[in-house]
Structures are given as C-alpha cells and as structure tokens.
CSV table of C-alpha atoms in Angstrom, one decimal:
chain,number,residue,atom,x,y,z
V,1,MET,CA,13.2,1.6,17.2
V,2,THR,CA,10.6,1.0,14.5
V,3,SER,CA,11.5,1.9,11.0
V,4,THR,CA,7.9,2.1,10.4
V,5,VAL,CA,5.7,5.0,9.8
V,6,GLU,CA,2.3,5.2,11.5
V,7,LEU,CA,0.1,6.6,9.0
V,8,THR,CA,-3.0,8.7,9.8
V,9,LYS,CA,-5.5,11.3,8.0
V,10,GLU,CA,-3.2,14.1,9.1
V,11,ASN,CA,0.3,12.6,7.5
V,12,PHE,CA,-1.2,10.1,4.7
V,13,ASP,CA,-1.3,12.6,1.6
V,14,GLN,CA,2.0,13.7,2.0
V,15,THR,CA,3.5,10.9,2.7
V,16,VAL,CA,2.5,9.1,-0.4
V,17,THR,CA,3.1,12.6,-2.0
V,18,ASP,CA,6.7,13.3,-0.7
V,19,ASN,CA,7.6,9.5,-1.7
V,20,GLU,CA,8.2,7.9,-4.7
V,21,PHE,CA,7.3,4.0,-3.0
V,22,VAL,CA,5.5,3.6,-0.3
V,23,LEU,CA,4.6,0.6,1.6
V,24,ILE,CA,1.4,0.6,3.6
V,25,ASP,CA,0.3,-2.4,6.3
V,26,PHE,CA,-3.4,-1.8,7.2
V,27,TRP,CA,-3.7,-3.7,10.1
V,28,ALA,CA,-5.9,-3.2,13.8
V,29,SER,CA,-4.6,-4.5,17.6
V,30,TRP,CA,-7.2,-7.3,18.1
V,31,CYS,CA,-6.5,-9.0,14.8
V,32,GLY,CA,-3.7,-12.2,15.1
V,33,PRO,CA,-2.9,-12.4,11.4
V,34,CYS,CA,-1.9,-8.8,11.7
V,35,LYS,CA,0.1,-9.1,14.7
V,36,GLN,CA,2.1,-12.3,12.7
V,37,PHE,CA,2.7,-10.2,9.7
V,38,ALA,CA,3.7,-7.4,11.9
V,39,PRO,CA,7.7,-8.6,12.6
V,40,VAL,CA,7.6,-9.7,8.9
V,41,TYR,CA,6.6,-6.4,7.7
V,42,GLU,CA,9.1,-5.0,10.2
V,43,LYS,CA,12.3,-6.9,9.1
V,44,ALA,CA,11.4,-6.3,5.5
V,45,ALA,CA,11.4,-2.3,6.7
V,46,GLU,CA,14.4,-2.4,7.9
V,47,ALA,CA,15.6,-4.6,4.7
V,48,ASN,CA,14.7,-1.5,2.6
V,49,PRO,CA,16.0,1.4,4.4
V,50,ASP,CA,15.1,3.9,0.8
V,51,LEU,CA,11.7,2.5,0.9
V,52,VAL,CA,8.8,4.2,3.4
V,53,PHE,CA,7.0,1.6,5.3
V,54,GLY,CA,3.8,2.8,7.4
V,55,LYS,CA,1.1,1.3,9.4
V,56,VAL,CA,-2.2,2.6,9.4
V,57,ASP,CA,-4.2,1.5,12.5
V,58,THR,CA,-8.0,0.6,10.8
V,59,GLU,CA,-9.6,1.3,14.2
V,60,ALA,CA,-7.8,4.6,14.7
V,61,GLN,CA,-8.0,6.0,11.1
V,62,GLU,CA,-11.6,4.4,10.1
V,63,GLU,CA,-11.7,7.3,7.8
V,64,LEU,CA,-8.3,6.0,5.6
V,65,ALA,CA,-9.5,2.4,5.6
V,66,GLN,CA,-12.7,3.3,4.3
V,67,ALA,CA,-11.3,5.4,1.4
V,68,PHE,CA,-9.1,3.0,0.0
V,69,GLY,CA,-12.4,0.1,0.5
V,70,ILE,CA,-10.5,-2.3,3.2
V,71,GLN,CA,-12.6,-5.3,3.6
V,72,SER,CA,-10.2,-7.6,5.8
V,73,ILE,CA,-7.0,-6.9,7.4
V,74,PRO,CA,-3.8,-6.9,7.4
V,75,THR,CA,-3.8,-5.7,3.6
V,76,LEU,CA,-0.9,-4.7,1.9
V,77,MET,CA,-0.7,-1.9,-0.3
V,78,ILE,CA,1.7,-0.8,-2.6
V,79,VAL,CA,2.1,3.2,-3.7
V,80,ARG,CA,4.6,4.1,-6.6
V,81,ASP,CA,4.6,7.5,-7.8
V,82,GLN,CA,0.8,8.0,-6.1
V,83,VAL,CA,-0.7,5.0,-8.0
V,84,ALA,CA,-1.1,2.3,-5.9
V,85,VAL,CA,0.3,-0.6,-7.8
V,86,PHE,CA,-0.9,-3.3,-5.1
V,87,ALA,CA,-3.1,-4.4,-2.8
V,88,GLN,CA,-4.0,-7.6,-1.3
V,89,PRO,CA,-5.3,-9.0,2.0
V,90,GLY,CA,-3.3,-11.1,3.8
V,91,ALA,CA,-0.8,-11.7,6.1
V,92,LEU,CA,2.2,-12.4,3.5
V,93,PRO,CA,5.2,-14.5,4.8
V,94,GLU,CA,8.5,-12.9,4.4
V,95,GLU,CA,9.7,-14.7,0.9
V,96,ALA,CA,6.7,-13.6,-0.7
V,97,LEU,CA,6.7,-10.2,1.0
V,98,THR,CA,10.3,-10.0,-0.6
V,99,ASP,CA,9.2,-11.2,-4.1
V,100,VAL,CA,6.0,-8.4,-4.2
V,101,ILE,CA,8.6,-5.7,-3.0
V,102,ASP,CA,11.3,-7.0,-5.5
V,103,GLN,CA,8.0,-6.8,-8.4
V,104,ALA,CA,7.3,-3.9,-7.4
V,105,ARG,CA,10.8,-1.9,-7.5
V,106,LYS,CA,10.8,-3.6,-11.3
V,107,LEU,CA,8.0,-2.1,-12.8
V,108,ASP,CA,7.7,0.8,-15.3
V,109,MET,CA,6.1,3.2,-14.1
V,110,ASP,CA,5.6,5.3,-17.1
V,111,GLU,CA,3.7,1.9,-18.2
V,112,VAL,CA,1.8,1.7,-15.3
V,113,ARG,CA,0.6,5.6,-15.8
V,114,LYS,CA,0.0,4.5,-19.7
V,115,SER,CA,-2.2,1.9,-18.2
V,116,VAL,CA,-4.4,3.5,-15.9
V,117,ALA,CA,-4.5,6.3,-18.1
V,118,GLU,CA,-6.2,4.0,-20.7
V,119,GLN,CA,-8.4,2.2,-18.3
V,120,GLN,CA,-10.0,5.3,-17.0
V,121,ALA,CA,-10.5,6.5,-20.7
V,122,GLN,CA,-12.2,3.4,-21.2
V,123,ALA,CA,-14.2,3.2,-17.9
V,124,GLU,CA,-15.6,7.5,-19.1
V,125,GLY,CA,-16.2,6.0,-22.4
V,126,GLN,CA,-18.6,3.3,-21.3
V,127,ALA,CA,-19.8,5.4,-18.4
V,128,GLY,CA,-21.1,7.7,-21.7
V,129,GLN,CA,-22.6,5.6,-23.5
V,130,GLY,CA,-24.3,4.5,-20.2
V,131,GLY,CA,-27.4,6.9,-20.7
V,132,GLN,CA,-28.5,6.7,-24.8
C-alpha cells in the first residue's frame, strides 16, 4: 500500500485546492535518481500522514511538467495554501527532505502571501514602465 497519490492533469488542481500542504515529486520511470529518491519520499509520506504526497510521472503528464517548467528530475515541489513555497531539482537525502518538510511546516503563510503580492506588484510596476 502506497501513501502517495498519483497526480494527473485531471486531479492536480483539485488536490492542490483541497489540501493545505502538498508535496509533489516530478519523476520518470527511466530516471535513476528518481528511483533512488522514491523510497526516501515514500518513507517521508508514511512519517507525515497529515500531509499529501503526490507524484507526477513527467512522461505521462507532460503538460503538468511543462506548466511548472520542470527542467530536470526528480524535482520536489511543496505547495502550501496553493502557493509553491519550495521547488528544487535533485534527489534529496532523507535528512534533507525531513528538514525541508519541517521548514515548510513552520512558514508563516500570511508572510509568504504578502511577499508574493509585493513581488507581483513590483513585477507589474516594472512591466508598466518598460513601454515608456
């Protein structure tokens, strides 16, 4: 019995919308580092039953991989309150994955949303000045 959810373009948005904290492993069956990371990810899923651990097969779900600009796999992404708070390519060792999960749990999401809004406003301001 696996404790991870297979994410597809059909269930991705719903999963991220319905759950406060979602980890996403972008992987492929031919990828050696992905195979090495899989048991580490599975163990973390078992250790954190309150979180949703999803997996996106980048071969079967090319649209999702492209939508998130996945360049190399495995890539781990963490989404809290529908905001991507972490994204990093590479197979993390168990201790590093545990640390990343702990850090993501401790984030003040009000601060994160405020920071994202400020960055967006800044980007829009720069885009508006570009045409003058």
